[in-house]
Amino acid sequence: MAYYFGSCYLTPNEVSGLLSCHYDEMQQSENELELKQSIQSQIENILSQLDVCQRYFTSNNDDTRSVVHVTGSTVDGFGLKGCCLDLTLVKAEIEVDDLVEAVGEMKEEVCRQLENITVNHRLVNVSMIPCHRVPILEFTFQTAEPGEGATRVECDLSIRHASSIKNTKILHWYATQDHRVPMLYAVIRKWASRKAILGARNGRLNSISWKCLLIHYLQKGCSPPVLQVINKNCFLQRQERYGDDLIEYNNVAELLQGFFVYYSRFDFTNNRVAIAKPSIPQRTLDEKSHFPVFIEDPQDENSNLARALTCDNFIVLIGCLRVGYHDAIRLLSDEDTTTRTAPAHRNLNILPQDWSQCRLM
């Protein structure tokens, strides 16, 4: 099957080629990763010398200092050029699997005291972003003095955020199981950003939610499944079969198309998105009244990664998904889609035949 985009027809293989080229261009380079690891080391040294960190992370009978873990896209296998450097501050001697979440008061006190950090003008624009569960210290790190050709890297620092470290490990496992996983995420994220449906601070879906949506689909929404299911401790789970009404996808272009078809049909009202369970969990009545979408945190089934999504933005999200494949490929073909509105199904002559069966939940 060929699809018509603007002035040319594209076969699935040609679309796959576009996806591959886009990922090669957008993926985080080794040099950028090394730079961020160097920044992580410098920030760790800066923080370990502060009184507030010594008070919370050093015991009376030892000299163990605090350490900074890199988490998120930088190291989870989904890294793209210019992605934010996510960090979390923990006590050095504690094993990752033994980490527990810090209490909210302790997190906020540490973050508020760290707000005033300025070391040789390397840390600038330091501010605390309040959050219900995890306050974030947001800042920009400059690799050199201003005016000396400094590289600026955006950073987010959390305090003893145990689940971020563990989720990074899980996401890395999924990203390395099939080379198409980060390739698909790169274009989905770019599309979501262009359609203004990315960013929890604006009442939209955050990056980890999009990663979980992709992984859930590759586990349960395509035949044969691209990814197996592992639990929060990275043990494989026995997976239920969802093959009766699924389409077989043979290449990355068809997988991308299937992603948008799957979530245009997905019953967000009654079902959760869950990557750590072999089945699709049902939502409770209480959840339905509070959240339009529930995406389980792999570390805590009662925590909703999509809790920031507003009802208005949910409606926008579904509208975008209905024509998502069309717009994503236009984006890769350098044809702007920022002002494009979602037309009726009957006008979409480039979409698969079964698209008319999609329904708005």
mmCIF file of C-alpha atoms in Angstrom:
data_model
loop_
_atom_site.group_PDB
_atom_site.id
_atom_site.type_symbol
_atom_site.label_atom_id
_atom_site.label_comp_id
_atom_site.label_asym_id
_atom_site.label_seq_id
_atom_site.Cartn_x
_atom_site.Cartn_y
_atom_site.Cartn_z
ATOM 1 C CA MET A 1 0.000 0.000 0.000
ATOM 2 C CA ALA A 2 1.281 3.491 -0.871
ATOM 3 C CA TYR A 3 0.325 6.719 0.880
ATOM 4 C CA TYR A 4 0.082 10.131 -0.718
ATOM 5 C CA PHE A 5 1.820 12.979 1.117
ATOM 6 C CA GLY A 6 1.790 16.398 -0.470
ATOM 7 C CA SER A 7 3.487 15.896 -3.829
ATOM 8 C CA CYS A 8 4.658 12.281 -3.625
ATOM 9 C CA TYR A 9 3.592 8.720 -2.884
ATOM 10 C CA LEU A 10 5.391 6.881 -0.078
ATOM 11 C CA THR A 11 5.457 3.122 0.386
ATOM 12 C CA PRO A 12 5.777 1.626 3.886
ATOM 13 C CA ASN A 13 9.432 0.851 3.143
ATOM 14 C CA GLU A 14 10.039 4.478 2.168
ATOM 15 C CA VAL A 15 8.339 5.651 5.354
ATOM 16 C CA SER A 16 10.544 3.234 7.312
ATOM 17 C CA GLY A 17 13.546 4.852 5.658
ATOM 18 C CA LEU A 18 12.338 8.284 6.773
ATOM 19 C CA LEU A 19 11.946 7.005 10.334
ATOM 20 C CA SER A 20 15.443 5.545 10.339
ATOM 21 C CA CYS A 21 17.013 8.749 8.965
ATOM 22 C CA HIS A 22 15.094 10.848 11.501
ATOM 23 C CA TYR A 23 16.338 8.718 14.387
ATOM 24 C CA ASP A 24 19.934 8.783 13.154
ATOM 25 C CA GLU A 25 19.732 12.565 13.100
ATOM 26 C CA MET A 26 17.934 13.014 16.434
ATOM 27 C CA GLN A 27 19.440 10.400 18.742
ATOM 28 C CA GLN A 28 21.699 11.535 21.545
ATOM 29 C CA SER A 29 25.373 11.324 20.526
ATOM 30 C CA GLU A 30 28.142 9.671 22.538
ATOM 31 C CA ASN A 31 29.778 13.089 22.950
ATOM 32 C CA GLU A 32 26.617 14.548 24.455
ATOM 33 C CA LEU A 33 26.285 11.580 26.808
ATOM 34 C CA GLU A 34 29.901 11.982 27.955
ATOM 35 C CA LEU A 35 29.339 15.713 28.519
ATOM 36 C CA LYS A 36 26.295 15.015 30.676
ATOM 37 C CA GLN A 37 28.157 12.376 32.684
ATOM 38 C CA SER A 38 30.891 14.941 33.308
ATOM 39 C CA ILE A 39 28.280 17.474 34.440
ATOM 40 C CA GLN A 40 26.730 14.869 36.747
ATOM 41 C CA SER A 41 30.131 14.372 38.409
ATOM 42 C CA GLN A 42 30.650 18.125 38.850
ATOM 43 C CA ILE A 43 27.188 18.621 40.322
ATOM 44 C CA GLU A 44 27.751 15.688 42.669
ATOM 45 C CA ASN A 45 30.938 17.312 43.991
ATOM 46 C CA ILE A 46 29.200 20.659 44.420
ATOM 47 C CA LEU A 47 26.224 19.214 46.314
ATOM 48 C CA SER A 48 28.243 16.880 48.545
ATOM 49 C CA GLN A 49 29.978 19.881 50.102
ATOM 50 C CA LEU A 50 26.798 21.690 51.080
ATOM 51 C CA ASP A 51 25.700 21.652 54.727
ATOM 52 C CA VAL A 52 22.129 20.672 53.882
ATOM 53 C CA CYS A 53 23.283 17.599 51.954
ATOM 54 C CA GLN A 54 25.749 16.563 54.646
ATOM 55 C CA ARG A 55 22.993 16.836 57.234
ATOM 56 C CA TYR A 56 20.522 14.642 55.361
ATOM 57 C CA PHE A 57 22.856 12.180 53.637
ATOM 58 C CA THR A 58 25.694 11.609 56.145
ATOM 59 C CA SER A 59 25.240 9.445 59.236
ATOM 60 C CA ASN A 60 26.787 10.346 62.589
ATOM 61 C CA ASN A 61 29.085 7.338 62.555
ATOM 62 C CA ASP A 62 30.374 7.462 58.980
ATOM 63 C CA ASP A 63 31.560 9.884 56.344
ATOM 64 C CA THR A 64 29.379 8.575 53.517
ATOM 65 C CA ARG A 65 28.504 11.417 51.181
ATOM 66 C CA SER A 66 25.624 11.993 48.842
ATOM 67 C CA VAL A 67 25.781 10.863 45.235
ATOM 68 C CA VAL A 68 23.866 11.979 42.178
ATOM 69 C CA HIS A 69 22.288 9.405 39.861
ATOM 70 C CA VAL A 70 21.532 10.209 36.233
ATOM 71 C CA THR A 71 17.999 9.121 35.353
ATOM 72 C CA GLY A 72 15.489 9.622 32.559
ATOM 73 C CA SER A 73 16.082 9.960 28.830
ATOM 74 C CA THR A 74 19.831 10.587 29.076
ATOM 75 C CA VAL A 75 20.475 6.984 30.120
ATOM 76 C CA ASP A 76 17.230 5.032 29.593
ATOM 77 C CA GLY A 77 17.865 4.264 25.918
ATOM 78 C CA PHE A 78 15.363 6.835 24.618
ATOM 79 C CA GLY A 79 17.796 9.768 24.656
ATOM 80 C CA LEU A 80 17.466 12.449 21.975
ATOM 81 C CA LYS A 81 19.586 15.471 21.176
ATOM 82 C CA GLY A 82 19.271 18.190 23.782
ATOM 83 C CA CYS A 83 17.140 16.143 26.178
ATOM 84 C CA CYS A 84 17.061 17.399 29.750
ATOM 85 C CA LEU A 85 19.585 15.936 32.208
ATOM 86 C CA ASP A 86 17.473 14.333 34.957
ATOM 87 C CA LEU A 87 19.259 13.767 38.267
ATOM 88 C CA THR A 88 18.343 12.487 41.708
ATOM 89 C CA LEU A 89 20.315 12.921 44.919
ATOM 90 C CA VAL A 90 20.731 9.874 47.203
ATOM 91 C CA LYS A 91 22.996 8.536 49.924
ATOM 92 C CA ALA A 92 26.021 6.777 48.456
ATOM 93 C CA GLU A 93 25.954 3.561 50.457
ATOM 94 C CA ILE A 94 22.333 2.639 49.765
ATOM 95 C CA GLU A 95 21.734 0.079 47.029
ATOM 96 C CA VAL A 96 19.268 1.165 44.346
ATOM 97 C CA ASP A 97 16.904 -1.729 45.091
ATOM 98 C CA ASP A 98 16.788 -0.666 48.765
ATOM 99 C CA LEU A 99 15.909 2.960 48.059
ATOM 100 C CA VAL A 100 12.638 4.308 49.390
ATOM 101 C CA GLU A 101 11.018 7.639 48.658
ATOM 102 C CA ALA A 102 12.018 10.545 50.848
ATOM 103 C CA VAL A 103 9.267 12.262 52.820
ATOM 104 C CA GLY A 104 7.826 15.342 51.184
ATOM 105 C CA GLU A 105 8.947 17.788 53.890
ATOM 106 C CA MET A 106 12.563 16.661 53.603
ATOM 107 C CA LYS A 107 12.503 16.980 49.806
ATOM 108 C CA GLU A 108 11.086 20.476 49.905
ATOM 109 C CA GLU A 109 13.531 21.701 52.569
ATOM 110 C CA VAL A 110 16.524 20.416 50.620
ATOM 111 C CA CYS A 111 15.231 21.878 47.344
ATOM 112 C CA ARG A 112 14.496 25.271 48.905
ATOM 113 C CA GLN A 113 17.997 25.522 50.353
ATOM 114 C CA LEU A 114 19.561 24.397 47.090
ATOM 115 C CA GLU A 115 17.677 27.158 45.248
ATOM 116 C CA ASN A 116 20.319 29.642 46.380
ATOM 117 C CA ILE A 117 23.234 27.719 44.868
ATOM 118 C CA THR A 118 25.561 29.644 42.560
ATOM 119 C CA VAL A 119 29.022 28.133 42.154
ATOM 120 C CA ASN A 120 31.371 30.084 39.877
ATOM 121 C CA HIS A 121 28.306 31.063 37.839
ATOM 122 C CA ARG A 122 28.026 27.486 36.541
ATOM 123 C CA LEU A 123 24.539 26.912 37.946
ATOM 124 C CA VAL A 124 22.110 29.558 36.726
ATOM 125 C CA ASN A 125 18.336 30.025 36.617
ATOM 126 C CA VAL A 126 17.926 27.877 39.722
ATOM 127 C CA SER A 127 14.312 27.484 40.843
ATOM 128 C CA MET A 128 12.135 24.947 42.618
ATOM 129 C CA ILE A 129 9.138 23.522 40.766
ATOM 130 C CA PRO A 130 6.578 22.414 43.383
ATOM 131 C CA CYS A 131 4.973 19.067 42.695
ATOM 132 C CA HIS A 132 2.503 16.928 44.605
ATOM 133 C CA ARG A 133 4.885 13.965 44.862
ATOM 134 C CA VAL A 134 8.367 15.095 43.878
ATOM 135 C CA PRO A 135 9.576 18.704 44.061
ATOM 136 C CA ILE A 136 12.043 19.398 41.262
ATOM 137 C CA LEU A 137 14.999 21.765 41.367
ATOM 138 C CA GLU A 138 15.343 23.148 37.860
ATOM 139 C CA PHE A 139 18.549 24.845 36.703
ATOM 140 C CA THR A 140 20.915 25.382 33.797
ATOM 141 C CA PHE A 141 24.507 24.176 34.034
ATOM 142 C CA GLN A 142 27.175 26.093 32.124
ATOM 143 C CA THR A 143 30.301 24.137 31.219
ATOM 144 C CA ALA A 144 32.453 27.295 31.281
ATOM 145 C CA GLU A 145 32.338 30.898 32.439
ATOM 146 C CA PRO A 146 29.883 33.136 30.539
ATOM 147 C CA GLY A 147 31.423 34.481 27.373
ATOM 148 C CA GLU A 148 33.891 31.598 27.010
ATOM 149 C CA GLY A 149 31.842 29.463 24.640
ATOM 150 C CA ALA A 150 30.017 27.630 27.398
ATOM 151 C CA THR A 151 27.625 24.818 26.598
ATOM 152 C CA ARG A 152 24.365 25.131 28.503
ATOM 153 C CA VAL A 153 22.560 21.982 29.645
ATOM 154 C CA GLU A 154 19.092 22.039 31.182
ATOM 155 C CA CYS A 155 18.914 19.968 34.375
ATOM 156 C CA ASP A 156 16.186 18.715 36.730
ATOM 157 C CA LEU A 157 17.257 17.529 40.188
ATOM 158 C CA SER A 158 15.019 15.509 42.522
ATOM 159 C CA ILE A 159 15.750 14.349 46.054
ATOM 160 C CA ARG A 160 15.945 10.600 46.716
ATOM 161 C CA HIS A 161 13.419 9.899 43.987
ATOM 162 C CA ALA A 162 13.654 6.119 44.169
ATOM 163 C CA SER A 163 11.135 5.302 41.464
ATOM 164 C CA SER A 164 12.945 7.436 38.863
ATOM 165 C CA ILE A 165 16.106 5.359 39.260
ATOM 166 C CA LYS A 166 14.226 2.059 39.089
ATOM 167 C CA ASN A 167 12.045 3.153 36.161
ATOM 168 C CA THR A 168 15.133 4.218 34.231
ATOM 169 C CA LYS A 169 16.418 0.650 34.577
ATOM 170 C CA ILE A 170 13.116 -0.798 33.307
ATOM 171 C CA LEU A 171 12.852 1.619 30.378
ATOM 172 C CA HIS A 172 16.438 0.889 29.381
ATOM 173 C CA TRP A 173 15.620 -2.820 29.240
ATOM 174 C CA TYR A 174 12.703 -2.161 26.894
ATOM 175 C CA ALA A 175 14.631 0.301 24.714
ATOM 176 C CA THR A 176 17.404 -2.227 24.101
ATOM 177 C CA GLN A 177 15.162 -5.198 23.237
ATOM 178 C CA ASP A 178 14.357 -3.990 19.708
ATOM 179 C CA HIS A 179 16.032 -1.227 17.708
ATOM 180 C CA ARG A 180 12.627 -0.001 16.514
ATOM 181 C CA VAL A 181 11.536 1.011 20.023
ATOM 182 C CA PRO A 182 13.649 4.193 20.382
ATOM 183 C CA MET A 183 13.154 4.901 16.673
ATOM 184 C CA LEU A 184 9.370 4.945 17.125
ATOM 185 C CA TYR A 185 9.620 7.025 20.285
ATOM 186 C CA ALA A 186 11.706 9.678 18.514
ATOM 187 C CA VAL A 187 9.024 10.423 15.923
ATOM 188 C CA ILE A 188 6.108 10.065 18.380
ATOM 189 C CA ARG A 189 7.744 12.550 20.752
ATOM 190 C CA LYS A 190 8.456 14.995 17.944
ATOM 191 C CA TRP A 191 4.866 14.696 16.740
ATOM 192 C CA ALA A 192 3.492 15.150 20.291
ATOM 193 C CA SER A 193 5.666 18.210 20.823
ATOM 194 C CA ARG A 194 4.574 19.764 17.524
ATOM 195 C CA LYS A 195 0.899 19.106 18.296
ATOM 196 C CA ALA A 196 1.315 20.704 21.763
ATOM 197 C CA ILE A 197 0.291 17.574 23.686
ATOM 198 C CA LEU A 198 3.650 17.059 25.453
ATOM 199 C CA GLY A 199 4.532 18.526 28.851
ATOM 200 C CA ALA A 200 3.020 17.795 32.268
ATOM 201 C CA ARG A 201 3.481 21.372 33.460
ATOM 202 C CA ASN A 202 0.996 22.497 30.843
ATOM 203 C CA GLY A 203 -1.600 19.855 31.700
ATOM 204 C CA ARG A 204 -0.424 17.418 29.028
ATOM 205 C CA LEU A 205 1.386 14.072 28.946
ATOM 206 C CA ASN A 206 5.011 13.971 30.096
ATOM 207 C CA SER A 207 7.798 12.094 28.330
ATOM 208 C CA ILE A 208 7.607 8.957 30.474
ATOM 209 C CA SER A 209 3.875 8.697 29.742
ATOM 210 C CA TRP A 210 4.591 8.631 26.001
ATOM 211 C CA LYS A 211 7.269 5.988 26.540
ATOM 212 C CA CYS A 212 4.801 3.850 28.492
ATOM 213 C CA LEU A 213 2.098 4.312 25.849
ATOM 214 C CA LEU A 214 4.528 3.062 23.207
ATOM 215 C CA ILE A 215 5.747 0.106 25.281
ATOM 216 C CA HIS A 216 2.200 -0.946 26.250
ATOM 217 C CA TYR A 217 1.200 -0.900 22.574
ATOM 218 C CA LEU A 218 4.240 -2.955 21.549
ATOM 219 C CA GLN A 219 3.362 -5.494 24.268
ATOM 220 C CA LYS A 220 -0.395 -5.747 23.837
ATOM 221 C CA GLY A 221 -1.455 -3.859 20.715
ATOM 222 C CA CYS A 222 0.335 -5.571 17.831
ATOM 223 C CA SER A 223 0.697 -9.113 16.568
ATOM 224 C CA PRO A 224 3.112 -10.674 17.175
ATOM 225 C CA PRO A 225 4.134 -8.623 20.243
ATOM 226 C CA VAL A 226 7.367 -6.715 19.788
ATOM 227 C CA LEU A 227 8.099 -6.540 23.529
ATOM 228 C CA GLN A 228 7.624 -8.955 26.402
ATOM 229 C CA VAL A 229 6.303 -7.831 29.779
ATOM 230 C CA ILE A 230 8.583 -7.452 32.780
ATOM 231 C CA ASN A 231 7.506 -6.444 36.273
ATOM 232 C CA LYS A 232 9.014 -3.667 38.388
ATOM 233 C CA ASN A 233 11.867 -5.984 39.402
ATOM 234 C CA CYS A 234 12.695 -6.756 35.757
ATOM 235 C CA PHE A 235 11.367 -10.324 35.850
ATOM 236 C CA LEU A 236 9.542 -11.588 32.770
ATOM 237 C CA GLN A 237 5.782 -12.023 33.159
ATOM 238 C CA ARG A 238 3.544 -14.579 31.518
ATOM 239 C CA GLN A 239 1.697 -12.546 28.928
ATOM 240 C CA GLU A 240 -1.939 -12.751 27.921
ATOM 241 C CA ARG A 241 -2.631 -13.039 24.224
ATOM 242 C CA TYR A 242 -4.408 -10.196 22.420
ATOM 243 C CA GLY A 243 -4.325 -11.535 18.888
ATOM 244 C CA ASP A 244 -7.928 -11.904 17.768
ATOM 245 C CA ASP A 245 -8.553 -8.307 16.654
ATOM 246 C CA LEU A 246 -4.983 -7.147 16.069
ATOM 247 C CA ILE A 247 -3.315 -6.406 12.763
ATOM 248 C CA GLU A 248 0.032 -7.954 11.885
ATOM 249 C CA TYR A 249 2.748 -5.359 11.355
ATOM 250 C CA ASN A 250 5.893 -6.191 9.416
ATOM 251 C CA ASN A 251 8.017 -3.052 9.518
ATOM 252 C CA VAL A 252 8.532 0.075 11.586
ATOM 253 C CA ALA A 253 6.208 2.209 9.417
ATOM 254 C CA GLU A 254 3.336 -0.214 9.964
ATOM 255 C CA LEU A 255 4.116 -0.286 13.694
ATOM 256 C CA LEU A 256 3.897 3.507 13.790
ATOM 257 C CA GLN A 257 0.584 3.405 11.941
ATOM 258 C CA GLY A 258 -0.657 0.752 14.348
ATOM 259 C CA PHE A 259 0.252 2.898 17.365
ATOM 260 C CA PHE A 260 -2.156 5.611 16.280
ATOM 261 C CA VAL A 261 -4.878 3.129 15.289
ATOM 262 C CA TYR A 262 -4.568 1.310 18.627
ATOM 263 C CA TYR A 263 -4.901 4.408 20.811
ATOM 264 C CA SER A 264 -7.681 5.881 18.702
ATOM 265 C CA ARG A 265 -9.659 2.741 19.631
ATOM 266 C CA PHE A 266 -8.350 2.338 23.187
ATOM 267 C CA ASP A 267 -10.956 2.513 25.945
ATOM 268 C CA PHE A 268 -9.203 5.045 28.191
ATOM 269 C CA THR A 269 -12.375 5.435 30.230
ATOM 270 C CA ASN A 270 -12.397 1.859 31.516
ATOM 271 C CA ASN A 271 -8.822 0.617 31.030
ATOM 272 C CA ARG A 272 -5.409 1.531 32.369
ATOM 273 C CA VAL A 273 -2.185 1.626 30.389
ATOM 274 C CA ALA A 274 0.258 -0.665 32.226
ATOM 275 C CA ILE A 275 3.674 -1.905 31.080
ATOM 276 C CA ALA A 276 4.493 -3.981 34.173
ATOM 277 C CA LYS A 277 1.448 -6.260 33.950
ATOM 278 C CA PRO A 278 0.657 -9.002 31.448
ATOM 279 C CA SER A 279 -3.007 -7.959 31.204
ATOM 280 C CA ILE A 280 -4.812 -4.637 30.703
ATOM 281 C CA PRO A 281 -6.078 -3.534 34.156
ATOM 282 C CA GLN A 282 -9.540 -2.109 34.679
ATOM 283 C CA ARG A 283 -10.001 1.355 36.131
ATOM 284 C CA THR A 284 -11.908 2.008 39.359
ATOM 285 C CA LEU A 285 -14.842 4.406 39.614
ATOM 286 C CA ASP A 286 -12.749 6.756 41.757
ATOM 287 C CA GLU A 287 -10.019 6.903 39.094
ATOM 288 C CA LYS A 288 -12.557 7.665 36.383
ATOM 289 C CA SER A 289 -13.834 10.659 38.311
ATOM 290 C CA HIS A 290 -10.341 12.099 38.836
ATOM 291 C CA PHE A 291 -8.315 11.309 35.705
ATOM 292 C CA PRO A 292 -9.240 11.102 32.010
ATOM 293 C CA VAL A 293 -6.270 8.746 31.451
ATOM 294 C CA PHE A 294 -4.506 6.398 33.865
ATOM 295 C CA ILE A 295 -0.960 5.262 33.020
ATOM 296 C CA GLU A 296 0.472 3.105 35.790
ATOM 297 C CA ASP A 297 3.861 3.952 37.239
ATOM 298 C CA PRO A 298 5.778 0.643 36.870
ATOM 299 C CA GLN A 299 6.957 1.048 40.484
ATOM 300 C CA ASP A 300 3.577 1.874 41.994
ATOM 301 C CA GLU A 301 0.304 0.716 40.448
ATOM 302 C CA ASN A 302 -1.586 3.368 42.418
ATOM 303 C CA SER A 303 0.443 6.219 40.960
ATOM 304 C CA ASN A 304 -0.782 7.748 37.705
ATOM 305 C CA LEU A 305 1.964 9.066 35.416
ATOM 306 C CA ALA A 306 -0.719 10.936 33.441
ATOM 307 C CA ARG A 307 -2.224 12.669 36.470
ATOM 308 C CA ALA A 308 -1.388 16.125 35.056
ATOM 309 C CA LEU A 309 -3.479 15.616 31.898
ATOM 310 C CA THR A 310 -6.562 17.826 31.905
ATOM 311 C CA CYS A 311 -9.913 16.857 30.407
ATOM 312 C CA ASP A 312 -9.634 19.571 27.760
ATOM 313 C CA ASN A 313 -6.203 18.348 26.701
ATOM 314 C CA PHE A 314 -7.475 14.764 26.666
ATOM 315 C CA ILE A 315 -10.030 15.752 24.029
ATOM 316 C CA VAL A 316 -7.257 17.425 22.032
ATOM 317 C CA LEU A 317 -5.110 14.306 22.434
ATOM 318 C CA ILE A 318 -7.773 11.995 20.998
ATOM 319 C CA GLY A 319 -8.376 14.328 18.077
ATOM 320 C CA CYS A 320 -4.654 14.359 17.304
ATOM 321 C CA LEU A 321 -4.378 10.571 17.533
ATOM 322 C CA ARG A 322 -7.122 10.116 14.935
ATOM 323 C CA VAL A 323 -4.908 11.668 12.248
ATOM 324 C CA GLY A 324 -1.591 11.049 13.972
ATOM 325 C CA TYR A 325 0.054 8.826 11.365
ATOM 326 C CA HIS A 326 -0.736 11.281 8.596
ATOM 327 C CA ASP A 327 0.690 14.209 10.572
ATOM 328 C CA ALA A 328 3.746 12.317 11.835
ATOM 329 C CA ILE A 329 4.833 11.378 8.328
ATOM 330 C CA ARG A 330 4.157 14.893 7.077
ATOM 331 C CA LEU A 331 6.445 16.043 9.867
ATOM 332 C CA LEU A 332 9.194 13.684 8.729
ATOM 333 C CA SER A 333 8.671 14.887 5.167
ATOM 334 C CA ASP A 334 9.314 18.477 6.318
ATOM 335 C CA GLU A 335 5.710 19.521 5.667
ATOM 336 C CA ASP A 336 4.405 21.670 8.494
ATOM 337 C CA THR A 337 1.344 20.408 10.408
ATOM 338 C CA THR A 338 1.109 22.942 13.207
ATOM 339 C CA THR A 339 -1.994 24.623 11.825
ATOM 340 C CA ARG A 340 -3.668 21.533 10.410
ATOM 341 C CA THR A 341 -7.047 20.572 11.898
ATOM 342 C CA ALA A 342 -8.367 17.048 12.116
ATOM 343 C CA PRO A 343 -10.661 16.388 9.114
ATOM 344 C CA ALA A 344 -13.491 13.880 9.053
ATOM 345 C CA HIS A 345 -12.590 10.242 8.372
ATOM 346 C CA ARG A 346 -14.182 10.259 4.938
ATOM 347 C CA ASN A 347 -11.693 12.904 3.770
ATOM 348 C CA LEU A 348 -8.602 10.951 4.804
ATOM 349 C CA ASN A 349 -7.760 9.065 1.635
ATOM 350 C CA ILE A 350 -4.292 8.184 2.921
ATOM 351 C CA LEU A 351 -5.370 6.262 5.998
ATOM 352 C CA PRO A 352 -5.827 2.489 6.257
ATOM 353 C CA GLN A 353 -9.198 1.054 5.306
ATOM 354 C CA ASP A 354 -10.105 0.021 8.842
ATOM 355 C CA TRP A 355 -9.532 3.570 10.187
ATOM 356 C CA SER A 356 -13.239 4.314 9.855
ATOM 357 C CA GLN A 357 -13.838 1.823 12.668
ATOM 358 C CA CYS A 358 -11.929 4.015 15.131
ATOM 359 C CA ARG A 359 -14.081 5.607 17.782
ATOM 360 C CA LEU A 360 -13.700 8.407 20.244
ATOM 361 C CA MET A 361 -13.838 7.102 23.800
#
